[in-house]
Amino acid sequence: MIVRLHLDEDDELAQHLDKKLNTPLDWPDTGGLTTEHVAKVAAAAACDVSYDQAANGHLVDLFAALPLPGTTEGQDFWRTLVEAGGQSAWNLVPANAGGPFFDYLLGGNESGIAGRVLSFFEELSDAQRDAVASVIGDALDVQGGARYIGRLWLQDAETTAWHVVLASRKRHVTGEDRERFLQAWRDA
């Protein structure tokens, strides 16, 4: 993880902290934990985009933007998604995925749930991907062309699911594994 070690007064983050949150970098000036210390911790956490909890939460947020299962709008949406995505859509359909689908994701079964999301994408044909993008784009309340917005959602969900899977794998990487990796590249 690469972290910027200092914040400048004219940094975008420093300006945001000072102007929007009324917390200049040296606040409080009595010593101890300052805004700059907190900002450095936040920057360090934000630098690792594969950090599992952040990726898990983002994947949940992407699905939360879609119509809710059990509502009239949600039933129409999921039916239309299955029509557009065919068999692959059954990886995600709430009735098939199970009620606690996202509880599993947030509770520790990250790679299993993310794997289902990736299977959905892997099994889509190009034509189905376009059709699914249109369905999702139509459902999102965002300005722009439905297919374009839907494609952005699909890209984000696919990449985020991959981050979840990768972060799950990285939990088992030790310092020795990292050093072995670095040494192999040094020796190449």
XYZ file of N, CA and C in Angstrom:
564
model
N 0.844 -1.162 0.000
C 0.000 0.000 0.000
C 0.895 1.233 0.000
N 0.595 2.151 -0.886
C 1.355 3.396 -0.988
C 0.528 4.493 -0.353
N 1.119 5.183 0.598
C 0.398 6.237 1.309
C 1.204 7.511 1.235
N 0.542 8.595 0.921
C 1.180 9.903 0.954
C 1.389 10.260 2.411
N 2.611 10.580 2.781
C 2.942 10.743 4.190
C 2.632 12.111 4.769
N 2.360 13.103 3.960
C 2.009 14.405 4.531
C 0.888 15.034 3.719
N 0.210 15.924 4.349
C -0.862 16.675 3.705
C -0.446 18.127 3.660
N -0.634 18.754 2.515
C -0.311 20.173 2.371
C -1.564 20.989 2.638
N -1.359 22.213 3.077
C -2.486 23.115 3.345
C -3.381 23.290 2.116
N -2.769 23.237 0.909
C -3.554 23.464 -0.302
C -4.022 22.166 -0.954
N -3.838 21.041 -0.290
C -4.371 19.764 -0.765
C -5.892 19.806 -0.806
N -6.472 19.037 -1.723
C -7.932 18.986 -1.809
C -8.525 18.460 -0.504
N -7.909 17.445 0.074
C -8.409 16.895 1.330
C -8.278 17.926 2.456
N -7.146 18.588 2.536
C -6.958 19.602 3.582
C -7.964 20.734 3.438
N -8.216 21.155 2.199
C -9.201 22.217 1.974
C -10.595 21.756 2.365
N -10.922 20.527 2.019
C -12.238 19.993 2.381
C -12.398 19.943 3.904
N -11.375 19.457 4.597
C -11.446 19.377 6.051
C -11.624 20.757 6.669
N -10.890 21.726 6.144
C -10.930 23.070 6.707
C -12.219 23.812 6.351
N -12.577 23.818 5.077
C -13.715 24.626 4.628
C -15.065 23.956 4.865
N -15.168 22.680 4.599
C -16.465 21.998 4.702
C -16.736 21.445 6.098
N -15.677 20.997 6.769
C -15.872 20.391 8.089
C -15.370 21.266 9.233
N -14.783 22.426 8.889
C -14.275 23.358 9.881
C -13.282 22.693 10.838
N -12.415 21.847 10.261
C -11.387 21.183 11.066
C -10.040 21.302 10.361
N -9.300 22.402 10.585
C -7.981 22.536 9.966
C -7.059 21.404 10.416
N -5.997 21.178 9.654
C -5.111 20.045 9.923
C -4.526 20.047 11.335
N -4.269 21.226 11.896
C -3.644 21.272 13.217
C -4.654 21.326 14.369
N -5.930 21.097 14.061
C -6.963 21.145 15.095
C -7.055 19.814 15.817
N -7.213 19.739 17.091
C -7.067 20.846 18.047
C -5.596 21.131 18.291
N -5.281 22.363 18.595
C -3.878 22.768 18.735
C -3.304 22.437 20.107
N -4.043 21.682 20.905
C -3.562 21.314 22.241
C -2.689 20.068 22.200
N -2.438 19.525 21.016
C -1.620 18.323 20.910
C -2.492 17.086 20.885
N -1.855 15.941 20.933
C -2.604 14.699 20.860
C -3.040 14.403 19.443
N -4.162 13.737 19.322
C -4.687 13.349 18.020
C -5.244 14.570 17.301
N -4.710 14.853 16.107
C -5.163 16.009 15.340
C -5.937 15.554 14.101
N -6.528 16.518 13.445
C -7.229 16.245 12.191
C -6.277 15.630 11.180
N -5.032 16.087 11.150
C -4.056 15.536 10.200
C -3.812 14.054 10.477
N -3.717 13.678 11.741
C -3.541 12.256 12.076
C -4.718 11.428 11.568
N -5.922 11.926 11.809
C -7.127 11.217 11.368
C -7.164 11.141 9.851
N -6.801 12.238 9.188
C -6.801 12.257 7.727
C -5.789 11.272 7.163
N -4.636 11.126 7.804
C -3.635 10.158 7.343
C -4.153 8.734 7.481
N -4.852 8.446 8.559
C -5.446 7.118 8.735
C -6.494 6.877 7.650
N -7.319 7.868 7.384
C -8.352 7.743 6.347
C -7.710 7.560 4.974
N -6.651 8.309 4.689
C -5.967 8.180 3.398
C -5.353 6.797 3.255
N -4.778 6.283 4.337
C -4.182 4.946 4.284
C -5.247 3.891 4.009
N -6.391 4.011 4.637
C -7.468 3.049 4.413
C -8.011 3.154 2.997
N -8.093 4.372 2.476
C -8.637 4.571 1.134
C -7.673 4.114 0.049
N -6.386 4.065 0.344
C -5.402 3.680 -0.668
C -5.543 2.225 -1.087
N -5.950 1.374 -0.204
C -6.054 -0.048 -0.526
C -7.467 -0.345 -0.985
N -7.717 -0.241 -2.293
C -9.075 -0.410 -2.810
C -9.581 -1.830 -2.661
N -8.699 -2.774 -2.386
C -9.130 -4.152 -2.221
C -9.470 -4.475 -0.775
N -9.337 -3.509 0.099
C -9.646 -3.748 1.498
C -11.028 -4.377 1.571
N -11.085 -5.555 2.158
C -12.282 -6.382 2.031
C -13.558 -5.724 2.527
N -13.556 -5.066 3.646
C -14.788 -4.475 4.145
C -15.282 -3.359 3.233
N -14.356 -2.573 2.692
C -14.757 -1.504 1.775
C -15.344 -2.097 0.503
N -14.713 -3.131 -0.037
C -15.217 -3.763 -1.262
C -16.560 -4.435 -0.998
N -16.684 -5.106 0.134
C -17.954 -5.748 0.472
C -19.064 -4.719 0.566
N -18.805 -3.648 1.287
C -19.805 -2.595 1.450
C -20.183 -1.959 0.131
N -19.204 -1.780 -0.740
C -19.491 -1.165 -2.034
C -20.350 -2.095 -2.889
N -20.082 -3.389 -2.841
C -20.894 -4.342 -3.600
C -22.342 -4.308 -3.108
N -22.522 -4.253 -1.805
C -23.872 -4.137 -1.243
C -24.522 -2.834 -1.701
N -23.771 -1.727 -1.671
C -24.310 -0.435 -2.094
C -24.760 -0.448 -3.554
N -24.015 -1.135 -4.407
C -24.405 -1.225 -5.820
C -25.756 -1.911 -5.962
N -25.937 -3.009 -5.244
C -27.212 -3.725 -5.328
C -28.328 -2.945 -4.632
N -27.981 -2.158 -3.622
C -28.987 -1.360 -2.919
C -29.564 -0.268 -3.819
N -28.841 0.092 -4.863
C -29.331 1.101 -5.797
C -30.401 0.538 -6.736
N -30.530 -0.781 -6.766
C -31.517 -1.430 -7.638
C -32.851 -1.548 -6.906
N -33.940 -1.762 -7.647
C -35.248 -1.933 -6.995
C -35.227 -3.084 -5.983
N -35.893 -2.873 -4.865
C -35.883 -3.837 -3.764
C -36.736 -5.069 -4.066
N -36.203 -6.252 -3.741
C -37.013 -7.462 -3.869
C -38.255 -7.345 -2.976
N -39.333 -7.966 -3.399
C -40.557 -7.960 -2.603
C -41.459 -6.774 -2.875
N -40.955 -5.790 -3.610
C -41.796 -4.658 -3.992
C -42.311 -4.913 -5.412
N -43.348 -4.218 -5.792
C -43.876 -4.364 -7.152
C -42.804 -3.992 -8.171
N -42.146 -2.871 -7.923
C -41.079 -2.431 -8.826
C -39.955 -3.469 -8.869
N -39.600 -4.018 -7.710
C -38.543 -5.021 -7.638
C -38.896 -6.304 -8.372
N -40.144 -6.755 -8.218
C -40.568 -7.968 -8.924
C -40.488 -7.767 -10.425
N -40.937 -6.613 -10.904
C -40.855 -6.311 -12.335
C -39.393 -6.249 -12.796
N -38.562 -5.604 -11.990
C -37.146 -5.460 -12.340
C -36.466 -6.820 -12.455
N -36.608 -7.664 -11.437
C -35.913 -8.952 -11.441
C -36.447 -9.868 -12.536
N -37.749 -9.810 -12.817
C -38.313 -10.601 -13.912
C -37.696 -10.154 -15.242
N -37.619 -8.837 -15.432
C -37.055 -8.295 -16.668
C -35.558 -8.607 -16.766
N -34.864 -8.594 -15.637
C -33.435 -8.927 -15.637
C -33.222 -10.373 -16.061
N -34.064 -11.270 -15.591
C -33.953 -12.682 -15.981
C -34.235 -12.830 -17.475
N -35.222 -12.121 -17.969
C -35.525 -12.165 -19.410
C -34.325 -11.671 -20.220
N -33.649 -10.637 -19.737
C -32.509 -10.063 -20.459
C -31.242 -10.903 -20.297
N -31.028 -11.432 -19.092
C -29.776 -12.129 -18.796
C -29.843 -13.632 -18.916
N -31.028 -14.169 -19.107
C -31.158 -15.613 -19.259
C -30.741 -16.369 -18.007
N -30.232 -17.559 -18.233
C -29.858 -18.476 -17.150
C -28.851 -17.852 -16.183
N -27.940 -17.032 -16.696
C -26.905 -16.440 -15.834
C -27.501 -15.565 -14.740
N -28.649 -14.943 -15.025
C -29.272 -14.042 -14.046
C -29.712 -14.789 -12.796
N -29.906 -16.094 -12.898
C -30.328 -16.855 -11.719
C -29.254 -16.882 -10.634
N -28.019 -16.483 -10.969
C -26.977 -16.347 -9.947
C -27.301 -15.222 -8.972
N -28.120 -14.255 -9.411
C -28.384 -13.064 -8.609
C -29.828 -12.904 -8.154
N -30.753 -13.553 -8.812
C -32.165 -13.364 -8.505
C -32.400 -13.637 -7.019
N -33.026 -12.682 -6.305
C -33.209 -12.830 -4.862
C -33.862 -14.156 -4.446
N -34.871 -14.608 -5.180
C -35.547 -15.854 -4.811
C -34.613 -17.052 -4.929
N -33.642 -16.994 -5.808
C -32.708 -18.099 -5.999
C -31.458 -17.935 -5.138
N -31.031 -16.692 -4.954
C -29.810 -16.423 -4.191
C -30.023 -16.633 -2.699
N -31.251 -16.573 -2.260
C -31.538 -16.753 -0.838
C -31.680 -15.423 -0.135
N -32.565 -15.388 0.835
C -32.847 -14.166 1.572
C -31.638 -13.533 2.228
N -30.805 -14.330 2.869
C -29.659 -13.714 3.563
C -28.426 -13.528 2.671
N -28.626 -13.404 1.365
C -27.527 -13.265 0.397
C -26.503 -12.237 0.859
N -26.957 -11.037 1.158
C -26.021 -9.982 1.545
C -25.611 -10.087 3.006
N -26.424 -10.737 3.830
C -25.989 -11.018 5.199
C -24.754 -11.906 5.172
N -24.758 -12.881 4.250
C -23.581 -13.749 4.099
C -22.360 -12.933 3.696
N -22.551 -12.013 2.758
C -21.445 -11.181 2.290
C -20.864 -10.366 3.440
N -21.741 -9.717 4.190
C -21.273 -8.873 5.293
C -20.804 -9.682 6.491
N -21.247 -10.946 6.562
C -20.911 -11.780 7.711
C -19.721 -12.695 7.523
N -19.031 -12.631 6.383
C -17.815 -13.411 6.262
C -17.756 -14.374 5.086
N -18.811 -14.501 4.305
C -18.769 -15.389 3.144
C -18.563 -14.561 1.884
N -17.569 -13.682 1.933
C -17.370 -12.726 0.858
C -17.109 -13.390 -0.479
N -16.149 -14.311 -0.511
C -15.758 -14.866 -1.804
C -16.859 -15.729 -2.401
N -17.680 -16.373 -1.580
C -18.774 -17.176 -2.109
C -19.809 -16.326 -2.813
N -20.193 -15.223 -2.196
C -21.192 -14.336 -2.790
C -20.587 -13.625 -4.000
N -19.382 -13.105 -3.856
C -18.732 -12.424 -4.978
C -18.522 -13.398 -6.136
N -18.268 -14.647 -5.833
C -18.127 -15.664 -6.874
C -19.409 -15.830 -7.676
N -20.549 -15.783 -6.988
C -21.838 -15.851 -7.696
C -22.016 -14.651 -8.608
N -21.619 -13.484 -8.132
C -21.730 -12.269 -8.947
C -20.830 -12.400 -10.178
N -19.595 -12.887 -9.978
C -18.688 -13.066 -11.106
C -19.205 -14.129 -12.078
N -19.827 -15.180 -11.565
C -20.412 -16.199 -12.446
C -21.497 -15.590 -13.322
N -22.282 -14.705 -12.739
C -23.302 -14.000 -13.507
C -22.662 -13.308 -14.711
N -21.593 -12.561 -14.463
C -20.944 -11.821 -15.544
C -20.286 -12.748 -16.555
N -19.654 -13.790 -16.069
C -18.949 -14.714 -16.951
C -19.902 -15.405 -17.930
N -21.098 -15.714 -17.479
C -22.046 -16.465 -18.290
C -22.857 -15.598 -19.258
N -22.770 -14.278 -19.125
C -23.517 -13.392 -20.026
C -22.870 -13.343 -21.408
N -23.667 -13.458 -22.440
C -23.173 -13.196 -23.794
C -23.094 -11.677 -23.961
N -22.457 -11.236 -25.034
C -22.363 -9.790 -25.280
C -23.750 -9.167 -25.445
N -24.616 -9.872 -26.153
C -25.977 -9.349 -26.354
C -26.735 -9.293 -25.032
N -26.570 -10.320 -24.189
C -27.231 -10.314 -22.885
C -26.676 -9.200 -22.007
N -25.381 -8.976 -22.091
C -24.755 -7.917 -21.287
C -25.364 -6.571 -21.651
N -25.539 -6.320 -22.948
C -26.167 -5.069 -23.384
C -27.603 -4.968 -22.891
N -28.340 -6.087 -22.985
C -29.739 -6.077 -22.551
C -29.835 -5.858 -21.041
N -28.972 -6.516 -20.283
C -28.954 -6.360 -18.821
C -28.568 -4.923 -18.458
N -27.603 -4.359 -19.174
C -27.193 -2.971 -18.921
C -28.372 -2.023 -19.100
N -29.169 -2.259 -20.121
C -30.344 -1.404 -20.347
C -31.366 -1.552 -19.228
N -31.585 -2.782 -18.782
C -32.548 -3.023 -17.694
C -32.079 -2.317 -16.424
N -30.814 -2.469 -16.092
C -30.272 -1.847 -14.875
C -30.279 -0.324 -15.020
N -29.848 0.174 -16.174
C -29.832 1.617 -16.398
C -31.212 2.237 -16.293
N -32.213 1.511 -16.818
C -33.597 2.002 -16.709
C -34.040 2.090 -15.245
N -33.559 1.164 -14.419
C -33.986 1.099 -13.025
C -33.298 2.152 -12.148
N -32.117 2.576 -12.548
C -31.373 3.553 -11.749
C -31.898 4.950 -12.029
N -32.012 5.723 -11.005
C -32.499 7.098 -11.144
C -31.294 8.027 -11.289
N -30.607 7.885 -12.441
C -29.392 8.657 -12.696
C -29.509 9.264 -14.088
N -29.044 10.480 -14.218
C -29.117 11.157 -15.514
C -28.135 10.518 -16.483
N -28.579 10.288 -17.693
C -27.735 9.698 -18.730
C -28.499 8.602 -19.449
N -27.931 8.107 -20.535
C -28.553 7.029 -21.284
C -28.603 5.759 -20.466
N -29.726 5.064 -20.523
C -29.931 3.873 -19.694
C -28.854 2.824 -19.938
N -28.575 2.513 -21.194
C -27.589 1.459 -21.461
C -26.211 1.871 -20.971
N -25.842 3.133 -21.177
C -24.544 3.626 -20.716
C -24.441 3.545 -19.189
N -25.446 4.041 -18.487
C -25.455 4.014 -17.015
C -25.435 2.563 -16.534
N -26.214 1.712 -17.173
C -26.215 0.292 -16.820
C -24.863 -0.355 -17.027
N -24.185 0.011 -18.106
C -22.837 -0.533 -18.342
C -21.879 -0.105 -17.233
N -21.990 1.148 -16.804
C -21.143 1.618 -15.701
C -21.411 0.806 -14.431
N -22.700 0.547 -14.153
C -23.064 -0.258 -12.986
C -22.459 -1.654 -13.115
N -22.591 -2.252 -14.294
C -22.044 -3.600 -14.504
C -20.529 -3.619 -14.321
N -19.836 -2.640 -14.890
C -18.383 -2.556 -14.737
C -18.001 -2.459 -13.271
N -18.682 -1.583 -12.564
C -18.374 -1.360 -11.158
C -18.644 -2.620 -10.342
N -19.789 -3.265 -10.583
C -20.130 -4.475 -9.824
C -19.145 -5.598 -10.116
N -18.752 -5.749 -11.366
C -17.817 -6.820 -11.734
C -16.453 -6.589 -11.095
N -15.960 -5.363 -11.195
C -14.663 -5.041 -10.602
C -14.707 -5.168 -9.081
N -15.785 -4.713 -8.482
C -15.908 -4.799 -7.026
C -15.975 -6.249 -6.567
N -16.723 -7.090 -7.288
C -16.775 -8.513 -6.939
C -15.383 -9.127 -7.037
N -14.641 -8.729 -8.044
C -13.268 -9.226 -8.174
C -12.418 -8.753 -6.985
N -12.580 -7.507 -6.558
C -11.838 -6.999 -5.393
C -12.174 -7.811 -4.143
N -13.445 -8.169 -3.989
C -13.855 -8.969 -2.828
C -13.154 -10.325 -2.863
N -13.159 -10.962 -4.019
C -12.503 -12.276 -4.147
C -11.005 -12.146 -3.893
N -10.390 -11.136 -4.478
C -8.959 -10.937 -4.306
C -8.613 -10.614 -2.859
N -9.407 -9.762 -2.217
C -9.147 -9.412 -0.814
C -9.289 -10.635 0.068
N -10.230 -11.501 -0.230
C -10.406 -12.727 0.537
C -9.169 -13.612 0.418
N -8.607 -13.665 -0.761
C -7.394 -14.454 -0.984
C -6.191 -13.831 -0.263
N -6.135 -12.495 -0.267
C -4.993 -11.800 0.321
C -4.930 -11.960 1.841
N -6.031 -12.315 2.477
C -6.010 -12.480 3.928
C -5.040 -13.569 4.361
N -4.798 -14.507 3.466
C -3.951 -15.641 3.818
C -2.496 -15.429 3.413
N -2.201 -14.251 2.866
C -0.841 -13.940 2.464
C -0.085 -13.428 3.693
N 1.078 -14.028 3.925
C 1.878 -13.636 5.086
C 3.020 -12.718 4.651
N 3.733 -12.197 5.623
C 4.912 -11.394 5.335
C 5.953 -12.194 4.565
N 6.059 -13.492 4.887
C 6.999 -14.353 4.157
C 6.586 -14.487 2.694
N 5.277 -14.625 2.454
C 4.786 -14.704 1.073
C 5.127 -13.430 0.314
N 4.944 -12.290 0.959
C 5.244 -11.000 0.320
C 6.736 -10.905 0.008
N 7.574 -11.307 0.944
C 9.019 -11.245 0.723
C 9.443 -12.204 -0.392
N 8.848 -13.395 -0.450
C 9.142 -14.359 -1.513
C 8.763 -13.755 -2.876
N 7.625 -13.080 -2.930
C 7.194 -12.399 -4.157
C 8.210 -11.333 -4.560
N 8.583 -10.468 -3.617
C 9.524 -9.402 -3.926
C 10.878 -9.955 -4.371
N 11.329 -11.003 -3.697
C 12.626 -11.585 -4.042
C 12.587 -12.217 -5.436
N 11.498 -12.863 -5.771
C 11.385 -13.456 -7.112
C 11.482 -12.375 -8.184
N 10.866 -11.226 -7.949
C 10.930 -10.138 -8.921
C 12.315 -9.506 -8.943
N 12.969 -9.434 -7.784
C 14.342 -8.894 -7.757
C 15.282 -9.795 -8.536
N 15.056 -11.116 -8.433
C 15.945 -12.094 -9.068
C 15.658 -12.290 -10.547
N 14.520 -11.801 -11.005
C 14.144 -12.046 -12.416
C 15.055 -11.332 -13.391
